[in-house]
Amino acid sequence: MSENSATLNADGMTVDMPVKSGTIGPDVVDIRKLYGQTGLFTYDPGFTSTASCDSAITYIDGDEGVLLHRGYPIGQLAEHSSFMEVCYLLLNGELPSADGLSEFSRTITRHTMVHEQLSTFYRGFRRDAHPMAIMCGVVGALSAFYHDSTDISDPEQRTISAHRLIAKMPTIAAMAYKYSVGQPFVYPRNDLSYTGNFLRMTFAVPAEEYVIEPAVEKAMDRIFMLHADHEQNASTSTVRLAGSSGANPFACIAAGIACLWGPAHGGANEAALNMLKEIGTPDRIPHYIERAKDKNDPFRLMGFGHRVYKNYDPRATVMQETVREVFTALKVKDPLFETALRLEELALNDPYFIDKKLFPNVDFYSGIILSAIGFPTTMFTVLFAIARTVGWIAQWNEMISDPGQKIGRPRQLYTGPAARDYVPLTER
Ligand code: CMC
């Protein structure tokens, strides 16, 4: 075996496979010729050991609790940057100049309005529809409105669709919220920041002026930054897989939203706050920790554990600090924050969580802030979707721009019946 290849012995065959190295992170065994040479597939349900693509966007070291976007640590971005700048960075690979950032922000701002006809879609939904259900439908419907940016072979159209998606998501999300509470839609305003505009579209009513609280705007912008991208997670992989068939970007992002909705992924922030409410007071925590450890009980500590992080999720650290900042600025207290802190402390000292390396993830504290800002729990995953849109679209564009890109088509280990003859109905 040469230094940069791996040898597999199976079924009496010996195959050498190249080992490829990235900039940082684990090397990968390139198995693309394995089936052709041996007739064997690899087997990895849940992709626990599979790198599905090359990517230069985001890097995670789960053991060390490191998250880098284009090389920049998330903690530094959260402290010094803004969501618009992070969007530019993810899409373009480098931080913008001051002029570049203003130009990018202006471009996004110019795309925040949605086609007026789109508002009629909302009326087709029941008022009690989950806003994520509305998001899946309305974002998918964008494909029917913006035909001039669905030719995926044209880089300029891909850029326009990226700008449209990033710009319109807050508008669509705020409209989903307004519809659910029976209030009129609020149009975007170009003199506000991306985040301030979203807060106003969500919380303003025609009857009175809406004043954006700077601390809330800053916290919300940081929450968007923390969720902007996260390597090849389930929804991003969904977007890539959908896009690999040549589907248009609006349809692909709608697929990502559907995947994000699940409680093991983006739905965990909603589930985490519901769990904290159910636990209620710190004295009830031990009972729930016992339940989480019980193999016969489906209960899990929501906002805890991660496929990649086997250390403290760096986003959870920033999120915990942000809770304190928002509470101080708004002069509020939430007993659930005390419950969350105590739950974290007890879990992190429990051998079950220590042995399995289960730490709080980004969703553990986010619900507490979002609730303090005034969002109902059903909107939490929607906010995640607004922020992750840039990651999805950056990853989608990276894939489409790759000349070696192929349709994603995994294989399987078939365990059903072997070929058998059809039995007529009268003989069954
Ligand atoms: N509470 C109790 N036990 C847990 C938890 C938890 N939250 N998470 C994992 N475990 C146990 C699990 O039972 C398993 O035990 P065993 O090895 O004895 O069977 C072991 O830890 C490994 O868990 P897994 O389910 O095999 O790991 P995974 O990588 O497939 O799942 C996860 C990762 C995030 C789905 C899982 O940790 C989980 O369900 N957490 C709660 C939901 C959550 O907070 N999700 C948000 C993830 S971060 C945001 C995002 O990516 O969207």
XYZ file of C-alpha atoms and ligand atoms in Angstrom:
480
model
C 0.000 0.000 0.000
C 1.442 3.412 -0.943
C 1.454 6.177 1.656
C -1.606 7.895 0.309
C -3.769 4.932 -0.530
C -5.884 2.485 1.457
C -6.033 -1.233 0.714
C -9.203 -3.259 1.017
C -9.187 -7.050 1.053
C -12.617 -8.532 0.441
C -14.038 -11.592 -1.336
C -10.514 -12.661 -2.261
C -9.812 -9.356 -3.998
C -7.331 -6.665 -3.059
C -8.037 -3.097 -4.078
C -5.935 0.006 -3.570
C -7.922 3.181 -3.169
C -6.460 6.691 -3.147
C -6.567 8.701 0.070
C -7.288 12.387 -0.496
C -6.373 15.214 1.873
C -8.181 18.509 2.387
C -6.742 21.686 3.918
C -7.577 20.525 7.449
C -9.674 17.688 8.843
C -9.696 13.951 8.297
C -8.413 12.488 5.029
C -10.924 10.591 2.908
C -10.675 7.252 1.139
C -11.756 7.746 -2.460
C -13.992 4.741 -3.102
C -15.461 5.885 -6.413
C -13.934 2.986 -8.356
C -14.734 0.366 -5.711
C -17.924 -0.963 -7.273
C -16.462 -1.017 -10.777
C -13.407 -2.969 -9.589
C -15.028 -5.321 -7.069
C -18.828 -5.275 -7.408
C -18.975 -4.183 -3.748
C -20.748 -1.163 -2.298
C -19.841 0.573 0.941
C -22.543 0.584 3.618
C -23.021 3.691 5.758
C -26.648 4.469 6.701
C -26.858 7.973 8.138
C -23.532 8.829 6.434
C -21.619 8.558 9.704
C -18.305 7.958 7.883
C -19.005 9.370 4.454
C -17.800 12.617 2.881
C -20.339 13.338 0.157
C -18.488 16.161 -1.620
C -15.516 18.541 -1.705
C -16.378 21.879 -0.130
C -14.428 25.063 0.656
C -17.188 26.798 2.637
C -17.416 25.549 6.223
C -15.188 23.429 8.433
C -16.142 21.751 11.717
C -13.814 19.988 14.140
C -16.358 18.257 16.345
C -13.837 17.002 18.907
C -12.355 20.432 19.501
C -15.648 22.340 19.158
C -14.402 24.413 16.213
C -16.567 25.958 13.482
C -14.956 27.976 10.677
C -16.642 29.763 7.783
C -14.149 30.195 4.920
C -11.500 29.829 7.645
C -12.900 32.423 10.083
C -13.912 31.134 13.559
C -17.602 31.533 14.349
C -16.816 33.239 17.675
C -14.892 36.019 15.871
C -17.613 36.437 13.272
C -20.328 36.550 15.946
C -18.399 39.220 17.854
C -17.188 41.469 15.032
C -19.195 40.745 11.903
C -22.810 41.032 10.746
C -25.181 38.617 9.083
C -24.908 40.486 5.753
C -21.127 40.250 5.870
C -21.284 36.532 6.707
C -23.658 36.042 3.756
C -21.144 37.743 1.471
C -18.326 35.645 2.906
C -20.179 32.357 2.461
C -21.234 33.181 -1.081
C -17.975 34.727 -2.305
C -15.237 33.126 -0.236
C -13.661 36.350 1.106
C -14.696 39.139 3.459
C -15.956 42.165 1.515
C -14.398 45.644 1.417
C -16.539 48.393 2.984
C -17.818 49.353 -0.480
C -18.378 45.727 -1.409
C -20.458 45.204 1.727
C -22.592 48.322 1.104
C -23.187 47.259 -2.480
C -24.114 43.710 -1.430
C -26.478 44.973 1.289
C -28.121 47.338 -1.227
C -28.594 44.481 -3.682
C -30.206 42.278 -1.058
C -32.402 45.152 0.123
C -33.620 45.749 -3.428
C -34.894 42.167 -3.605
C -36.834 42.057 -0.315
C -40.290 42.612 -1.796
C -42.211 39.594 -3.053
C -44.521 39.510 -6.070
C -47.886 40.807 -4.863
C -49.603 37.708 -6.253
C -47.597 35.595 -3.827
C -49.603 37.016 -0.932
C -52.709 35.249 -2.232
C -51.028 31.908 -1.531
C -51.248 32.529 2.190
C -55.026 32.746 2.114
C -55.132 29.130 0.954
C -53.668 27.990 4.268
C -55.625 27.450 7.463
C -54.868 30.123 10.063
C -53.527 27.456 12.411
C -51.108 26.042 9.800
C -47.587 25.564 11.157
C -45.469 28.381 9.656
C -42.935 25.780 8.460
C -45.727 24.186 6.388
C -46.360 27.605 4.845
C -42.637 28.133 4.260
C -42.288 24.810 2.392
C -45.188 25.749 0.122
C -44.481 29.424 -0.487
C -40.717 29.107 -1.032
C -41.311 26.254 -3.499
C -43.844 28.504 -5.236
C -41.132 31.118 -5.906
C -40.096 28.886 -8.828
C -43.388 29.827 -10.457
C -42.681 33.565 -10.136
C -39.037 34.139 -10.970
C -38.493 32.292 -14.258
C -35.694 34.682 -15.159
C -33.439 33.165 -12.482
C -34.053 29.434 -12.817
C -31.549 28.610 -15.569
C -28.959 26.904 -13.403
C -26.351 26.775 -16.174
C -26.121 30.588 -16.137
C -23.876 31.855 -13.279
C -25.546 35.268 -13.355
C -29.002 33.754 -12.918
C -27.641 31.612 -10.073
C -26.373 34.763 -8.360
C -29.704 36.525 -8.817
C -31.615 33.554 -7.413
C -29.230 33.489 -4.417
C -29.840 37.185 -3.759
C -33.590 36.760 -4.192
C -33.766 33.848 -1.778
C -31.679 35.545 0.927
C -33.671 38.765 0.521
C -37.169 37.309 0.334
C -36.954 34.722 3.116
C -37.514 37.260 5.935
C -40.445 38.773 4.040
C -42.031 35.367 3.439
C -41.400 34.306 7.044
C -42.852 37.511 8.495
C -45.916 37.094 6.257
C -46.362 33.518 7.555
C -46.332 34.908 11.089
C -48.698 37.775 10.306
C -51.122 35.387 8.654
C -51.135 33.105 11.699
C -52.007 35.970 14.071
C -54.557 37.563 11.742
C -52.641 40.826 11.255
C -52.022 42.624 7.940
C -48.781 41.952 6.099
C -46.118 44.629 6.581
C -44.066 45.562 3.511
C -40.259 45.727 3.739
C -38.520 49.089 4.136
C -35.247 49.763 2.358
C -33.840 52.134 4.966
C -33.619 49.390 7.590
C -31.005 46.691 8.119
C -31.749 43.144 6.996
C -32.501 42.127 10.566
C -34.265 45.344 11.602
C -36.471 45.041 8.558
C -37.394 41.482 9.481
C -38.251 42.479 13.070
C -40.426 45.312 11.809
C -42.213 43.143 9.219
C -42.893 40.647 12.001
C -43.909 42.855 14.901
C -45.120 46.190 13.478
C -48.835 46.905 13.147
C -50.364 49.727 11.089
C -51.908 51.276 14.199
C -48.639 52.420 15.746
C -44.965 53.109 15.094
C -42.653 50.156 15.698
C -39.393 51.002 17.401
C -36.559 48.542 16.813
C -34.727 47.832 20.057
C -30.992 47.927 19.122
C -30.057 45.106 21.528
C -32.742 42.886 20.021
C -31.652 43.747 16.483
C -28.042 42.907 17.381
C -29.024 39.642 19.079
C -31.230 38.595 16.174
C -28.473 39.392 13.688
C -26.073 37.270 15.737
C -28.589 34.413 15.870
C -28.794 34.580 12.075
C -24.980 34.463 11.891
C -24.810 31.436 14.187
C -27.185 29.503 11.943
C -25.858 30.626 8.556
C -24.118 27.407 7.529
C -23.045 24.139 9.062
C -21.237 21.993 6.540
C -23.026 18.919 5.109
C -25.889 18.653 7.643
C -29.174 16.922 6.750
C -30.935 19.907 5.161
C -27.834 21.062 3.252
C -27.313 17.544 1.946
C -30.991 17.541 0.970
C -30.520 20.785 -0.970
C -27.436 19.360 -2.700
C -29.197 16.087 -3.537
C -32.280 17.876 -4.867
C -30.039 20.249 -6.830
C -27.932 17.424 -8.257
C -30.823 16.476 -10.527
C -30.817 19.972 -12.017
C -33.879 21.195 -10.099
C -34.173 24.992 -9.800
C -32.806 26.692 -6.670
C -36.195 27.723 -5.260
C -37.408 24.105 -5.354
C -34.130 22.937 -3.790
C -34.363 25.411 -0.913
C -37.980 24.337 -0.316
C -36.646 20.758 0.005
C -34.077 22.014 2.527
C -36.799 23.720 4.547
C -38.803 20.475 4.664
C -35.787 18.596 5.996
C -34.917 21.299 8.502
C -38.381 21.057 10.028
C -37.717 17.723 11.786
C -37.118 17.727 15.569
C -33.722 16.024 15.189
C -32.557 19.014 13.079
C -33.933 22.571 12.986
C -37.075 21.631 14.868
C -34.945 21.001 17.945
C -35.074 24.655 19.068
C -38.858 24.475 19.306
C -38.646 21.063 20.974
C -35.982 22.297 23.424
C -38.093 25.180 24.685
C -41.175 22.961 24.929
C -39.060 20.521 26.949
C -37.837 23.269 29.301
C -41.440 24.381 29.812
C -42.466 20.805 30.549
C -39.622 20.405 33.057
C -40.604 23.735 34.584
C -38.605 24.063 37.774
C -35.040 22.898 38.561
C -36.261 20.364 41.158
C -37.852 18.311 38.340
C -34.634 18.084 36.290
C -33.276 14.813 37.785
C -36.465 12.999 36.761
C -36.023 14.137 33.139
C -32.325 13.286 33.119
C -33.238 9.763 34.234
C -35.819 9.575 31.447
C -33.246 10.723 28.852
C -30.914 7.922 30.001
C -33.606 5.238 29.930
C -33.304 3.177 26.709
C -36.985 2.216 26.984
C -38.137 5.809 27.098
C -38.123 7.731 23.769
C -37.476 11.012 25.632
C -34.187 12.756 24.757
C -32.749 15.980 26.082
C -33.574 18.294 23.200
C -30.819 20.779 22.387
C -28.271 18.214 23.574
C -25.959 16.035 21.514
C -24.762 16.399 17.963
C -23.623 14.117 15.180
C -20.384 16.055 14.733
C -19.711 17.966 17.966
C -18.336 15.741 20.694
C -17.486 18.875 22.654
C -19.332 22.094 23.526
C -20.978 23.469 20.372
C -19.211 26.859 19.891
C -22.532 28.329 18.794
C -24.114 27.366 22.134
C -21.430 29.370 23.971
C -22.287 32.530 21.997
C -25.994 31.811 22.353
C -25.738 31.580 26.149
C -23.926 34.966 26.278
C -26.565 36.445 23.982
C -29.378 35.332 26.339
C -27.746 37.360 29.120
C -27.315 40.415 26.867
C -30.940 40.334 25.698
C -32.273 39.865 29.225
C -30.196 42.790 30.486
C -31.275 45.046 27.604
C -34.949 44.148 27.877
C -34.794 44.052 31.689
C -36.530 40.683 31.709
C -35.919 37.436 33.518
C -37.076 34.014 32.498
C -37.035 31.261 35.112
C -36.572 28.788 32.231
C -33.045 30.189 31.734
C -32.204 29.146 35.297
C -33.726 25.730 34.570
C -31.647 25.452 31.380
C -28.410 26.417 33.156
C -29.065 23.893 35.931
C -30.006 21.190 33.431
C -26.768 21.803 31.550
C -24.762 21.645 34.779
C -26.373 18.388 35.943
C -26.140 16.726 32.536
C -22.499 17.697 32.049
C -21.660 16.053 35.367
C -23.602 12.875 34.653
C -21.536 9.851 33.475
C -24.126 9.022 30.760
C -23.681 12.413 29.054
C -19.915 12.489 29.745
C -19.340 9.021 28.258
C -21.448 9.721 25.159
C -19.929 13.216 24.807
C -23.320 14.914 24.775
C -23.085 18.701 25.138
C -25.568 21.544 24.614
C -25.945 22.422 20.956
C -27.019 25.688 19.293
C -30.676 24.943 19.941
C -30.438 24.601 23.700
C -30.465 28.342 24.465
C -31.842 29.855 21.274
C -35.501 29.256 22.186
C -35.108 31.228 25.412
C -33.896 34.339 23.551
C -36.409 34.025 20.738
C -39.186 33.712 23.259
C -37.947 36.840 25.101
C -37.947 38.729 21.783
C -41.586 37.751 21.323
C -41.570 34.887 18.819
C -43.972 31.991 19.375
C -42.261 28.582 19.430
C -43.700 27.661 16.028
C -41.588 30.441 14.460
C -38.269 29.217 15.874
C -37.457 26.817 13.050
C -38.596 29.422 10.530
C -35.897 31.778 11.872
C -33.357 28.985 11.467
C -34.535 28.592 7.847
C -34.088 32.328 7.138
C -30.506 32.167 8.377
C -29.584 28.828 6.781
C -30.800 29.907 3.341
C -27.438 31.521 2.615
C -25.609 28.321 3.568
C -27.927 26.202 1.458
C -27.594 28.444 -1.573
C -23.814 28.824 -1.221
C -23.441 25.038 -1.049
C -25.848 24.528 -3.927
C -23.929 27.023 -6.064
C -20.615 25.399 -5.163
C -22.008 22.059 -6.331
C -23.495 23.383 -9.572
C -20.257 25.246 -10.399
C -18.240 22.021 -10.082
C -17.658 20.630 -13.593
C -17.412 17.097 -12.169
C -20.829 17.320 -10.521
C -23.051 14.224 -10.916
C -26.593 13.407 -9.863
C -26.602 12.059 -6.281
C -27.646 8.425 -6.412
C -26.821 6.244 -3.381
C -27.192 2.462 -3.561
C -28.523 0.036 -0.941
C -28.199 -3.308 0.779
C -31.352 -5.021 -0.448
C -33.082 -7.136 2.237
C -36.478 -7.787 0.587
C -37.661 -10.985 -1.096
C -35.605 -12.340 -4.005
C -37.385 -12.635 -7.380
C -40.594 -14.686 -7.130
C -43.579 -15.373 -9.367
C -46.803 -13.398 -9.166
C -49.605 -15.365 -7.497
C -53.102 -14.750 -8.975
C -55.607 -13.175 -6.565
C -57.817 -16.284 -6.553
C -54.920 -18.435 -5.297
C -53.960 -16.194 -2.340
N -30.514 12.782 25.004
C -30.235 11.533 25.453
N -29.433 10.649 24.815
C -28.906 11.047 23.658
C -29.139 12.322 23.123
C -29.970 13.204 23.841
N -30.246 14.417 23.358
N -28.493 12.460 21.946
C -27.855 11.294 21.750
N -28.100 10.442 22.777
C -27.537 9.088 22.945
C -28.247 8.110 22.033
O -29.319 7.477 22.691
C -27.138 7.154 21.686
O -26.993 6.254 22.754
P -26.492 4.732 22.465
O -25.124 4.854 21.863
O -26.497 4.104 23.815
O -27.482 4.141 21.520
C -25.883 8.018 21.645
O -26.178 9.156 22.505
C -25.532 8.532 20.251
O -26.690 9.145 19.713
P -27.181 8.963 18.218
O -28.629 9.260 18.139
O -26.713 7.636 17.692
O -26.329 10.102 17.533
P -26.652 10.818 16.173
O -25.381 11.437 15.737
O -27.348 9.899 15.236
O -27.732 11.949 16.582
C -28.699 13.980 17.253
C -27.429 13.276 16.790
C -28.476 15.494 17.225
C -29.870 13.674 16.293
C -29.039 13.512 18.676
O -28.007 13.873 19.569
C -30.373 14.082 19.170
O -31.430 13.503 18.884
N -30.357 15.234 19.937
C -31.560 15.888 20.330
C -32.103 16.708 19.169
C -31.290 17.955 18.922
O -30.958 18.700 19.848
N -31.019 18.235 17.640
C -30.340 19.458 17.230
C -29.008 19.198 16.627
S -28.075 20.728 16.421
C -28.946 21.657 15.278
C -29.102 21.012 13.973
O -28.176 20.391 13.443
O -30.176 21.158 13.377
